[in-house]
Every structure is written in structure tokens, then in C-alpha cells.
Amino acid sequence: MVSKRVNVLVYSGNGTTVESVRHAIYTLRRLLSPYYAVIPVQGEAIVKEPWTASCALLVIPGGADLPYCRTLNGEGNRRISQFVERGGAYLGFCAGGYYASKRCEFEVGDKKMEVIGERELGFFPGICRGLAFPGFVYHSEKGARAIELKVNKASLATGSIPEVFKCYYNGGGVFVDAPKHADQGVEVLASFTETLNVDPGEGTAAVIYCKVGEGAAILTSPHPEFAAANLDPKAEGDSFAQVIDFLALDDTPRTDFLRACLSKLSLQVTQEQNTVPSLSRLHLTSLNPSDTSNLIAALQDIITKVDSEEYIKDDNDTFYLGKPSTWKLGELEEALPNLSKEKNDKADTGEDSFLDYNKAIKHIVVHDEKHPTPKETPYFNHHAFFANLRYYQGISREASDEFGKNLLYGEVVTSTNTMLEKNTQFLRRLPTGFTATATVQVAGRGRGGNVWVSPAGSLLFSTVVCHDLSITPNAPVVFLQYLAALAIVEGIRSYDPGYQNLHVKLKWPNDIYALDPSKPASAKAYIKIGGILVNSHYKDTQFFSVIGIGLNIINPAPTTSLSALLPPHLRAFTLEKLLARILTTFSTFYTRFKVHGFDKHFEDMYYKHWLHTDQIVTIETDGGTRARIKGITRDWGLLVAEELGWEDRGTGRLVQLQSDSNSFDFFKGLLKRKI
């Protein structure tokens, strides 16, 4: 298995400000999608979890550096240093720049504000001294200003690079005597042009690059990640509104500069000007369109009417229901005046700034007479999907017709998983097999609460399973993730004749891997192309489970795609047909599972496709004991392994292993199950 560095981790723990984290995530997603997943990470994860193997860039945003020290000093900083020295990249904005310097000097002499001390990381082998400009107040825009930066173009040789530009500043320092550290791998990328509040030594370095072992760090005093569109002009009166106006004029050169900085850190950067997508309409239909009326009837007790308009207000989202022939967008806000008109305006106009997707009303178009036309859903062909669903149902001996029969599709959605799982009233009234799918997700969910933008070219869907308590002794609900994984692999291999030899495998418990086409086949290097997230809750003798699946079909980034595995004589996958095949395959498996449980039939199939037969793992919490994987248990799907002794010889002692539930790799941090 290959660990490709596809994560950009933004520290969001103790000491950070909400705004700094939001700005960093917003801007980095615009510049790095679809090549990387930009996700927030807490301090505990940096200290304890195995994040380094899959991380390309660690970002420490603005805030206060002393709380960073309290959280990360010792083990956290040891891991960060080792990560960078071994080829990783670090980006520190403002407080993150102070934090990664050898010494921090902040407001020396001011008893209330003063911070002085050595710092463990020391990527810049000198002092970061502030305030570069006076007036800073914590959690305020009172000291904010648009400062001018002069760019050292000789150190940034990639793309369109500005000579000078204005950048948001609020509390940063200056990297003292930065040019004198050139022999230690320090380069000045940008300098202040205005008179500073503190002694800068030689030069006026505002943004610096530091070579660290095989990796590198870029530290900034100002905030090139702050976009004017995301600042509030009402925050500090007319003066701050003028600051925003100045910043808006230089938004393009600011973005170009940050893009060049990311390229210098060896990241793959999009050269397109990605905009934040607006949510689209959702289209609700059924295999037989008239059956859609039955779905709406089942929702009647949670539908509220306001002036003849229908909507569902649930735990996480508000849904507005309409039909194609009576769609009246202009009347919606008047009918629903209390549902955050300002936020909806922002979401609907597509303004390129922060959007609160949870507060945006989700518009559902109910198709109970005919399927949506290609004009209504140009990126998803409903007729092709339902035709393939019928075909695969016809050749599946044990499948029911539940899965895929009812479909909710949106071109751009928050997350198919969130729309179902986080809206419990809606979910509890949906039938087994109800499926939500999308072309683009702007808040896709993964293990450990990870959130990212899922671009077009992926198969993204979530399906509902109502699993009765009475069958759980024989068919534990925990095995739904295993059935889903099997359905994906078997669905791909039975897509059509000729596809059965594609090299697609399972990584325990819920990831999909493919043979890396960029490596020799003899290397047997497998790389992740998909994942599964199952969430369940229990009420009235039933488990309501939502199985979320994301599978990269045509995108070469961030790892590889399913289509890259195809030999020239096979036709490319279509999302509609593959979705139909996976759903009918899962239906066949689930029908059998309810009767026989995860029996030898499923075990043999699972072991045929997984990557772990006789794999040796380390039980890190048991003194580094080594063990050889033998299989999984039939009760909870835990790993069964044989402990190894001298020269990795088996001892005959079998143990059950479970993950420590980290967000990055289940095979790091394996724990013995207490029996």
C-alpha cells in the first residue's frame, strides 16, 4: 500500500481564532483543490495520531502562540520537526510564524501584552519581533491595516508574481536580520515597505522561506490567506471598511503571491481561479415516478405549510418542496422570512466568499410524473440510471428492488451523508434503499469528522438502511461497512464483461484501493481511490444507518482514478451505470446478510479482495509487539492476529485488534481488545 501525501492539515486547536482557521481553509481549498484535501486538525491529533505519512502541508494559522506552546511543546513539536525534516512542508501565518521562529519577542515592555521566549521548532533560526505595526488588540480589527509588501521575485520563479501588493495585517512581527541567515537556507520572499514599529535588524522581512532538512517552511507576518470578500466592513467602523477596499483592489496579486509560495513548498497548485460553488436544486424521483408521491406522503407529518408553500425544518437543514411546473424561487424568501434571508441571498448569488451552507435552504424539486430531463440535470442522466438499475435487478437472483428505487440528486450539495444522517426526522421516514447522490460535494464527510470539497468526476452517494434490532444477533449492524466495501469491489468487477480483472482491493475496514498505474505492476503498489463512512442511530427497535461512499472515477488527482486502470479496449465507466451496479450488488449482499449473517460465503469473498493476508503489524501500545494478521472476527469485524516471537515466528497466541479511532490510518495505533 502506498501512502500518498494528499492531506493539507490546518491546526484548529488551542490558541487559534475561528476566523483565522476559516480564512486559511477557504483560501487553501481554492488554490489546492482537487489535488489535496484541506482539513482542520486538533492538537491532540498532532500529538497522538499518525498524520505525517499522508500529510503534504501542515498549516499553523493566526491566533496566539503561547497556547500553541502549551498544546504542542514536546511530542507535538517533535513530530512536526521530524515531519518537515523528512520532506514535509510547514506554513505559518502570523502567530504560526512567531511560533516557528527560534525566538519570539512580542510587545516587549508592555506588561499586559509581552510575550518573550525561545521556541522549540526554530525553523527560522532567529527572532520574530512584533508588533511590526502598532494598535493590535486581540479578537478585534482595531489594529488591522492593509500594508504594502515588496516581493522578491527572484525567489519565486513560478507563475504570475506581483512586484508589490497590499495584504491584510493584524499583529504580526518582522523576521529580524533575515538576510543574514541566508547561509542557513533562509530566503526573504517579501518585505515591508513602510516604517516599522520595532527594530527589524537588517532588512524588513515580512515573509520568509526556510529550508529544513529535506523539507521547508514558509513563515508570514501578515495574512496573505485573508480575502477581502470575507472581511466584515462593519467590524470597526468606516476605517476598517477602507482597509477592505484597499485589499480588494489587490486581491489578484495577493492570490498570485500565495499561489507562488505554495508552489515553492512543492505543492501542486491549481492555476484556475476556483470559485466557491453555490448549492443547486435537489431532484427527488423514483424508478416509477408516481411512487415519489408515496415518499412525500410518508413525510407529511413533518411538512410545514406557509401560505401554501411546503418545507421541512429538521435538525441540520431546511428543505423547501416544490414541483417543476410550480417552481417559484422569488416567493420563497417572502414565505419563509425567518430562515436567514441574508445567508440565502449569499448562497444563491454565488458570491465568492464564506457561505454558511447549513443555513441555506435546500430546494427539493419533486418529480412525480416523469424523470428529470437532461436539461434539468445535465451532469446526471436519470433515464440511464434507472434503465441500468432495471437491467441489473433483472440479472440479480437475490436482490430486492429497494436500493436505488428512490433517488435524491443534486449537482452541488453540502454532503449526501449529512443531508440524510444529520436530519433525523427526515431520515426516520425514508425507506431502506433511499439513495442520495451528487456531482459535487462542498462539505464531504470522512473518518474522524474530516471535511473536504469533492469535485466532479467522483461517484458520491449515500444510501439508507433500516436494520431491525431483531436480526442483529445474527446480522450485526457493524458489518454494513464490510458489505458496502464488497459491493463496491464486486460491483466494479461485474460492471460488464471484461472488467472482472481490474485490480481493486479492500483495506480494512472501509477503504478502497487500486493498483497504482504509475508504478510497475510487479511492485504491487496499491493506492486509495475511495472510502466508506457509516453512521447509525437507534430508535424504536431499529437502527437507522446511512452508508456514505466516495469513489474517484475519472479524476487523476489527488491519487489516481478507477478509469486509469482500464485497458484501451474497455469503455470508460459512467457514473449512472456504476451507481446502479453497486446498489444492486449491495442489495443482493444485504438480502443474504439478513438471513445468514457475515458467514463463510462473505468471509471468503472479503479475504479474496483485501490487502492484509499475513500482513505483519505492530501493536504500538503493547511495547511494539509484532503480530501477523489472520482475518476478522464474526461478531464485531475486528482483526484477528497471531503474536510473533523471535525472528517473527508465530507463537500460537491469537489476539483481537481494534483501531484507536484515529483520523488517518487504522493500521497505526492498533490496540488489543480487552476480553
PDB file of C-alpha atoms in Angstrom, residues 268-373:
ATOM      1  CA  GLN A 268       0.641  21.144  -6.833  1.00  0.00           C
ATOM      2  CA  VAL A 269      -1.408  24.307  -7.181  1.00  0.00           C
ATOM      3  CA  THR A 270      -4.405  24.909  -9.393  1.00  0.00           C
ATOM      4  CA  GLN A 271      -3.810  27.711 -11.857  1.00  0.00           C
ATOM      5  CA  GLU A 272      -7.530  28.280 -12.303  1.00  0.00           C
ATOM      6  CA  GLN A 273      -9.452  30.815 -10.285  1.00  0.00           C
ATOM      7  CA  ASN A 274     -11.724  28.406  -8.425  1.00  0.00           C
ATOM      8  CA  THR A 275     -14.872  29.982  -7.048  1.00  0.00           C
ATOM      9  CA  VAL A 276     -16.940  28.763  -4.138  1.00  0.00           C
ATOM     10  CA  PRO A 277     -19.829  26.770  -5.634  1.00  0.00           C
ATOM     11  CA  SER A 278     -23.409  27.589  -4.763  1.00  0.00           C
ATOM     12  CA  LEU A 279     -25.819  24.858  -3.784  1.00  0.00           C
ATOM     13  CA  SER A 280     -28.051  23.570  -6.560  1.00  0.00           C
ATOM     14  CA  ARG A 281     -31.600  22.272  -6.551  1.00  0.00           C
ATOM     15  CA  LEU A 282     -32.196  18.714  -5.396  1.00  0.00           C
ATOM     16  CA  HIS A 283     -34.282  16.451  -7.622  1.00  0.00           C
ATOM     17  CA  LEU A 284     -36.430  13.780  -5.953  1.00  0.00           C
ATOM     18  CA  THR A 285     -37.774  10.945  -8.092  1.00  0.00           C
ATOM     19  CA  SER A 286     -38.372   7.193  -8.171  1.00  0.00           C
ATOM     20  CA  LEU A 287     -37.896   4.261 -10.521  1.00  0.00           C
ATOM     21  CA  ASN A 288     -41.599   4.645 -11.228  1.00  0.00           C
ATOM     22  CA  PRO A 289     -42.129   8.423 -10.937  1.00  0.00           C
ATOM     23  CA  SER A 290     -45.626   8.011  -9.489  1.00  0.00           C
ATOM     24  CA  ASP A 291     -44.070   6.297  -6.437  1.00  0.00           C
ATOM     25  CA  THR A 292     -42.492   9.631  -5.496  1.00  0.00           C
ATOM     26  CA  SER A 293     -45.905  10.648  -4.170  1.00  0.00           C
ATOM     27  CA  ASN A 294     -45.672   7.815  -1.632  1.00  0.00           C
ATOM     28  CA  LEU A 295     -42.405   9.267  -0.351  1.00  0.00           C
ATOM     29  CA  ILE A 296     -43.975  12.691   0.106  1.00  0.00           C
ATOM     30  CA  ALA A 297     -46.977  11.093   1.852  1.00  0.00           C
ATOM     31  CA  ALA A 298     -44.615   9.447   4.359  1.00  0.00           C
ATOM     32  CA  LEU A 299     -43.147  12.886   5.141  1.00  0.00           C
ATOM     33  CA  GLN A 300     -46.465  14.678   5.674  1.00  0.00           C
ATOM     34  CA  ASP A 301     -46.273  14.818   9.464  1.00  0.00           C
ATOM     35  CA  ILE A 302     -43.007  16.815   9.325  1.00  0.00           C
ATOM     36  CA  ILE A 303     -44.014  19.069   6.421  1.00  0.00           C
ATOM     37  CA  THR A 304     -44.991  22.591   7.419  1.00  0.00           C
ATOM     38  CA  LYS A 305     -47.080  24.804   5.152  1.00  0.00           C
ATOM     39  CA  VAL A 306     -46.667  28.568   4.970  1.00  0.00           C
ATOM     40  CA  ASP A 307     -49.033  30.318   2.549  1.00  0.00           C
ATOM     41  CA  SER A 308     -49.432  27.064   0.578  1.00  0.00           C
ATOM     42  CA  GLU A 309     -45.645  26.578   0.351  1.00  0.00           C
ATOM     43  CA  GLU A 310     -44.242  23.357   1.854  1.00  0.00           C
ATOM     44  CA  TYR A 311     -40.989  22.924   3.714  1.00  0.00           C
ATOM     45  CA  ILE A 312     -39.305  20.609   6.208  1.00  0.00           C
ATOM     46  CA  LYS A 313     -37.272  22.177   9.002  1.00  0.00           C
ATOM     47  CA  ASP A 314     -35.079  19.488  10.539  1.00  0.00           C
ATOM     48  CA  ASP A 315     -32.093  19.277  12.910  1.00  0.00           C
ATOM     49  CA  ASN A 316     -29.468  20.420  10.407  1.00  0.00           C
ATOM     50  CA  ASP A 317     -31.216  21.593   7.247  1.00  0.00           C
ATOM     51  CA  THR A 318     -34.373  23.207   5.975  1.00  0.00           C
ATOM     52  CA  PHE A 319     -35.836  21.743   2.784  1.00  0.00           C
ATOM     53  CA  TYR A 320     -38.292  23.553   0.517  1.00  0.00           C
ATOM     54  CA  LEU A 321     -40.557  21.285  -1.558  1.00  0.00           C
ATOM     55  CA  GLY A 322     -41.825  22.249  -4.986  1.00  0.00           C
ATOM     56  CA  LYS A 323     -42.724  20.769  -8.359  1.00  0.00           C
ATOM     57  CA  PRO A 324     -41.137  21.619 -11.720  1.00  0.00           C
ATOM     58  CA  SER A 325     -44.343  23.194 -13.012  1.00  0.00           C
ATOM     59  CA  THR A 326     -44.926  25.412  -9.988  1.00  0.00           C
ATOM     60  CA  TRP A 327     -41.379  26.431  -9.025  1.00  0.00           C
ATOM     61  CA  LYS A 328     -41.401  29.979  -7.646  1.00  0.00           C
ATOM     62  CA  LEU A 329     -37.996  30.890  -6.295  1.00  0.00           C
ATOM     63  CA  GLY A 330     -38.878  34.547  -5.954  1.00  0.00           C
ATOM     64  CA  GLU A 331     -41.680  33.812  -3.498  1.00  0.00           C
ATOM     65  CA  LEU A 332     -39.633  31.576  -1.208  1.00  0.00           C
ATOM     66  CA  GLU A 333     -37.975  34.205   0.934  1.00  0.00           C
ATOM     67  CA  GLU A 334     -41.254  36.044   1.444  1.00  0.00           C
ATOM     68  CA  ALA A 335     -42.922  32.807   2.503  1.00  0.00           C
ATOM     69  CA  LEU A 336     -40.095  31.918   4.886  1.00  0.00           C
ATOM     70  CA  PRO A 337     -38.965  35.247   6.361  1.00  0.00           C
ATOM     71  CA  ASN A 338     -37.284  33.780   9.445  1.00  0.00           C
ATOM     72  CA  LEU A 339     -34.805  31.476   7.740  1.00  0.00           C
ATOM     73  CA  SER A 340     -31.823  33.821   7.390  1.00  0.00           C
ATOM     74  CA  LYS A 341     -32.575  35.793   4.240  1.00  0.00           C
ATOM     75  CA  GLU A 342     -29.110  37.326   4.181  1.00  0.00           C
ATOM     76  CA  LYS A 343     -27.423  33.929   4.174  1.00  0.00           C
ATOM     77  CA  ASN A 344     -29.701  32.630   1.438  1.00  0.00           C
ATOM     78  CA  ASP A 345     -29.008  35.650  -0.708  1.00  0.00           C
ATOM     79  CA  LYS A 346     -25.301  34.986  -0.376  1.00  0.00           C
ATOM     80  CA  ALA A 347     -25.640  31.300  -1.136  1.00  0.00           C
ATOM     81  CA  ASP A 348     -27.853  31.815  -4.177  1.00  0.00           C
ATOM     82  CA  THR A 349     -25.823  34.570  -5.798  1.00  0.00           C
ATOM     83  CA  GLY A 350     -22.594  32.570  -5.755  1.00  0.00           C
ATOM     84  CA  GLU A 351     -20.615  35.474  -4.243  1.00  0.00           C
ATOM     85  CA  ASP A 352     -17.048  34.280  -3.819  1.00  0.00           C
ATOM     86  CA  SER A 353     -16.820  34.363  -0.044  1.00  0.00           C
ATOM     87  CA  PHE A 354     -17.692  32.369   3.070  1.00  0.00           C
ATOM     88  CA  LEU A 355     -21.025  30.590   2.759  1.00  0.00           C
ATOM     89  CA  ASP A 356     -22.921  29.083   5.657  1.00  0.00           C
ATOM     90  CA  TYR A 357     -24.257  26.081   3.808  1.00  0.00           C
ATOM     91  CA  ASN A 358     -26.169  24.781   6.807  1.00  0.00           C
ATOM     92  CA  LYS A 359     -28.347  27.882   6.885  1.00  0.00           C
ATOM     93  CA  ALA A 360     -29.041  27.858   3.162  1.00  0.00           C
ATOM     94  CA  ILE A 361     -32.453  26.412   2.324  1.00  0.00           C
ATOM     95  CA  LYS A 362     -32.190  23.213   0.290  1.00  0.00           C
ATOM     96  CA  HIS A 363     -34.644  23.302  -2.626  1.00  0.00           C
ATOM     97  CA  ILE A 364     -36.177  19.913  -3.495  1.00  0.00           C
ATOM     98  CA  VAL A 365     -37.957  19.563  -6.843  1.00  0.00           C
ATOM     99  CA  VAL A 366     -40.453  16.698  -6.592  1.00  0.00           C
ATOM    100  CA  HIS A 367     -40.740  14.730  -9.852  1.00  0.00           C
ATOM    101  CA  ASP A 368     -43.831  12.506  -9.502  1.00  0.00           C
ATOM    102  CA  GLU A 369     -44.920  12.461 -13.144  1.00  0.00           C
ATOM    103  CA  LYS A 370     -41.705  11.891 -15.083  1.00  0.00           C
ATOM    104  CA  HIS A 371     -37.980  11.711 -14.501  1.00  0.00           C
ATOM    105  CA  PRO A 372     -35.886  14.894 -14.678  1.00  0.00           C
ATOM    106  CA  THR A 373     -34.773  15.765 -18.189  1.00  0.00           C
TER     107      THR A 373
END
